[in-house]
Coordinates of C-alpha atoms in Angstrom, one line a residue:
X1301 CA 0.2 -0.2 -0.1
X1302 CA 1.1 3.5 -0.6
X1303 CA 2.7 5.6 2.2
X1304 CA 0.9 8.5 1.2
X1305 CA -2.6 9.4 1.6
X1306 CA -2.7 9.8 -2.0
X1307 CA -2.4 7.0 -4.5
X1308 CA 0.2 6.8 -7.0
X1309 CA -0.2 6.8 -11.4
X1310 CA 1.3 4.0 -13.0
X1311 CA 1.3 3.9 -17.0
X1312 CA 1.9 0.6 -19.0
X1313 CA 2.7 0.9 -22.7
X1314 CA 3.5 -1.7 -25.4
X1315 CA 2.7 -2.2 -28.8
X1316 CA -0.7 -3.6 -29.9
X1317 CA -0.7 -7.7 -29.3
X1318 CA 2.1 -7.4 -26.4
X1319 CA -0.3 -8.2 -23.8
X1320 CA -0.3 -5.1 -21.6
X1321 CA -4.0 -5.3 -20.7
X1322 CA -3.9 -8.9 -19.3
X1323 CA -0.8 -8.5 -17.3
X1324 CA -2.4 -5.0 -15.6
X1325 CA -5.8 -7.2 -15.1
X1326 CA -3.6 -9.8 -13.5
X1327 CA -1.6 -7.0 -11.1
X1328 CA -4.7 -5.7 -10.1
X1329 CA -6.3 -9.4 -9.1
X1330 CA -2.9 -9.6 -7.0
X1331 CA -2.0 -6.2 -5.3
X1332 CA -4.0 -4.7 -2.7
X1333 CA -4.9 -0.8 -3.7
X1334 CA -4.5 -1.0 -7.1
X1335 CA -7.0 -0.4 -9.6
X1336 CA -7.1 0.0 -13.1
X1337 CA -9.2 3.5 -14.7
X1338 CA -11.5 2.2 -17.3
X1339 CA -10.8 4.1 -20.8
X1340 CA -13.8 5.6 -22.5
X1341 CA -14.1 4.9 -26.2
X1342 CA -16.2 6.0 -29.1
X1343 CA -16.1 2.2 -30.7
X1344 CA -19.0 0.1 -30.7
X1345 CA -18.8 -2.3 -27.6
X1346 CA -17.5 -6.2 -29.1
X1347 CA -18.9 -9.5 -28.7
X1348 CA -18.8 -9.9 -24.7
X1349 CA -17.9 -6.6 -24.0
X1350 CA -19.8 -4.9 -21.2
X1351 CA -20.4 -0.9 -20.9
X1352 CA -18.7 0.3 -17.6
X1353 CA -17.0 -2.7 -17.4
X1354 CA -14.2 -3.3 -19.9
X1355 CA -14.8 0.3 -21.4
X1356 CA -17.3 3.3 -20.8
X1357 CA -18.8 3.4 -24.3
X1358 CA -20.0 6.3 -25.6
X1359 CA -20.7 8.1 -29.0
X1360 CA -18.3 10.0 -30.8
X1361 CA -20.0 13.2 -30.6
X1362 CA -20.2 12.8 -26.5
X1363 CA -16.1 11.9 -26.8
X1364 CA -15.7 14.9 -28.7
X1365 CA -17.8 16.8 -26.2
X1366 CA -15.4 15.3 -23.5
X1367 CA -12.4 16.8 -25.4
X1368 CA -13.8 20.4 -26.0
X1369 CA -14.3 20.6 -22.2
X1370 CA -10.7 19.3 -21.2
X1371 CA -12.2 15.9 -19.3
X1372 CA -9.2 13.6 -20.6
X1373 CA -6.4 13.1 -18.9
X1374 CA -5.3 11.9 -22.1
X1375 CA -6.8 10.7 -25.1
X1376 CA -6.2 9.4 -28.5
X1377 CA -7.2 8.6 -32.2
X1378 CA -6.2 4.7 -32.4
X1379 CA -7.4 3.2 -36.2
X1380 CA -10.2 5.5 -36.7
X1381 CA -11.3 5.2 -32.9
X1382 CA -11.1 7.4 -29.9
X1383 CA -9.8 6.5 -26.2
X1384 CA -9.3 8.0 -23.7
X1385 CA -9.0 8.4 -19.9
X1386 CA -11.2 10.5 -17.8
X1387 CA -9.3 12.7 -15.5
X1388 CA -11.6 13.1 -12.9
X1389 CA -12.1 9.2 -12.7
X1390 CA -8.5 8.8 -11.8
X1391 CA -8.3 11.9 -10.0
X1392 CA -11.0 10.3 -7.7
X1393 CA -9.3 7.0 -7.4
X1394 CA -6.2 8.8 -6.1
X1395 CA -7.8 10.8 -4.0
X1396 CA -9.2 8.0 -2.2
X1397 CA -5.8 6.5 -2.0
X1398 CA -5.8 4.1 -4.5
X1399 CA -2.9 3.4 -6.7
X1400 CA -3.8 3.5 -10.4
X1401 CA -2.7 2.0 -13.3
X1402 CA -3.5 3.3 -16.9
X1403 CA -3.1 1.0 -20.1
X1404 CA -2.4 3.5 -22.7
X1405 CA -0.3 3.8 -26.2
X1406 CA 2.6 6.1 -26.6
X1407 CA 0.4 8.8 -27.7
X1408 CA -1.7 9.1 -24.5
X1409 CA 1.9 8.3 -22.3
X1410 CA 3.5 11.6 -24.0
X1411 CA 0.2 13.5 -23.2
X1412 CA 0.6 12.5 -19.5
X1413 CA 4.5 13.3 -19.5
X1414 CA 3.5 16.6 -20.8
X1415 CA 0.9 17.5 -18.1
X1416 CA 3.7 17.1 -15.7
X1417 CA 1.5 15.0 -13.6
X1418 CA 3.8 12.6 -10.8
X1419 CA 3.7 9.2 -12.4
X1420 CA 5.6 6.2 -13.1
X1421 CA 5.9 4.7 -16.8
X1422 CA 6.3 1.0 -18.0
X1423 CA 6.6 -0.2 -21.1
X1424 CA 6.3 -3.9 -22.3
X1425 CA 8.2 -5.2 -25.1
X1426 CA 7.6 -8.7 -26.6
X1427 CA 10.5 -10.8 -27.1
X1428 CA 10.8 -10.4 -30.6
X1429 CA 8.8 -9.0 -33.4
X1430 CA 8.1 -12.2 -34.9
X1431 CA 6.3 -13.6 -31.9
X1432 CA 4.5 -10.2 -31.6
X1433 CA 3.0 -11.0 -35.3
X1434 CA 1.7 -14.2 -34.5
X1435 CA 0.1 -13.3 -31.8
X1436 CA -1.5 -10.1 -33.5
X1437 CA -2.6 -12.8 -36.7
X1438 CA -3.9 -15.6 -34.0
X1439 CA -6.5 -12.9 -32.3
X1440 CA -7.7 -10.6 -34.9
X1441 CA -9.9 -11.3 -38.0
X1442 CA -8.2 -8.3 -39.7
X1443 CA -7.6 -7.9 -43.5
X1444 CA -4.4 -7.9 -44.6
X1445 CA -4.0 -4.5 -45.0
X1446 CA -5.5 -3.6 -41.7
X1447 CA -3.2 -5.9 -40.2
X1448 CA -0.1 -4.5 -42.0
X1449 CA -1.3 -1.2 -40.6
X1450 CA -1.0 -2.9 -37.0
X1451 CA 2.5 -4.1 -37.6
X1452 CA 3.5 -0.9 -39.0
X1453 CA 2.0 1.1 -35.7
X1454 CA 4.0 -1.9 -33.6
X1455 CA 7.4 -0.8 -35.2
X1456 CA 7.2 2.6 -34.6
X1457 CA 5.6 2.4 -30.7
X1458 CA 8.5 -0.1 -30.2
X1459 CA 11.3 2.5 -30.5
X1460 CA 9.3 4.7 -27.9
X1461 CA 10.4 2.7 -24.9
X1462 CA 13.5 4.8 -24.2
X1463 CA 11.1 7.2 -23.2
X1464 CA 10.1 5.5 -20.2
X1465 CA 11.3 5.1 -16.5
X1466 CA 11.1 0.8 -16.6
X1467 CA 11.2 -1.6 -19.3
X1468 CA 9.9 -5.4 -18.9
X1469 CA 10.0 -8.0 -21.4
X1470 CA 6.9 -9.9 -21.7
X1471 CA 8.3 -13.7 -22.5
X1472 CA 6.0 -15.4 -20.2
X1473 CA 3.1 -14.0 -18.3
X1474 CA 3.4 -14.9 -14.8
X1475 CA 7.2 -14.1 -14.4
X1476 CA 6.2 -10.7 -16.1
X1477 CA 3.5 -10.0 -13.5
X1478 CA 6.2 -10.9 -10.7
X1479 CA 8.6 -8.0 -12.6
X1480 CA 5.7 -5.4 -12.6
X1481 CA 5.0 -6.3 -8.9
X1482 CA 8.7 -5.5 -8.3
X1483 CA 8.5 -2.5 -9.8
X1484 CA 5.4 -1.1 -7.9
X1485 CA 6.7 -2.1 -5.0
X1486 CA 9.9 -0.4 -5.2
X1487 CA 7.8 2.8 -6.1
X1488 CA 5.9 2.6 -3.6
X1489 CA 9.1 2.4 -1.0
X1490 CA 10.6 5.5 -2.0
X1491 CA 12.3 7.9 0.4
X1492 CA 9.9 10.4 -0.5
X1493 CA 6.8 8.6 -0.3
X1494 CA 7.7 6.6 2.8
X1495 CA 9.3 9.8 4.7
X1496 CA 6.3 10.6 7.0
X1497 CA 5.5 7.0 8.0
X1498 CA 9.7 6.7 8.9
X1499 CA 9.3 9.6 10.6
X1500 CA 6.3 8.2 12.7
X1501 CA 8.1 5.2 13.7
X1502 CA 11.7 7.2 14.5
X1503 CA 9.0 9.1 16.7
X1504 CA 8.4 6.1 18.8
X1505 CA 12.0 4.8 19.1
X1506 CA 12.3 8.3 20.9
X1507 CA 9.7 8.3 23.1
X1508 CA 10.5 4.7 24.0
X1509 CA 13.5 6.2 25.8
X1510 CA 11.6 8.3 28.5

């Protein structure tokens, strides 16, 4: 648990098909006091997806209105559909003491960085491009033209790893989840976040001498 009353903000980005959402979902299941921020999207729900659970599904006009009102912490146009993180939703979670993980692409992460909001960024890479392509083709019914666009985007996004605080290779799910847990534990234990708790403990050392 974060030592501060205010929760921390974690960003997880990766090229499409790397498994970032699955990793984040496993982290939330395992770690106390960690929540995923539910994104808004203008795309229609896919089979099995539920509004308010997988995404907040809104119309394109509604999404554009939210952009105009400055309600997004970050947003992006991904293959013709809008995706975004509500600033108010994330703020409410952090204010309640919950640590928040945003699963967002490199465009969205760049927007958060420019806002100078305190955060920790993690980039997830696949073991190789060939493995990423195999994963994408195995889960998608896209046309070859659409698939080539996704692969080109993945090539471009992968080079953005240098802009992140941490890099993790998703070779196997559970070992990768463990590495992400270790990063979160380390960030929660940084001096400036632990100082108040540490000072309270040190005070007990002093009072015990009386």
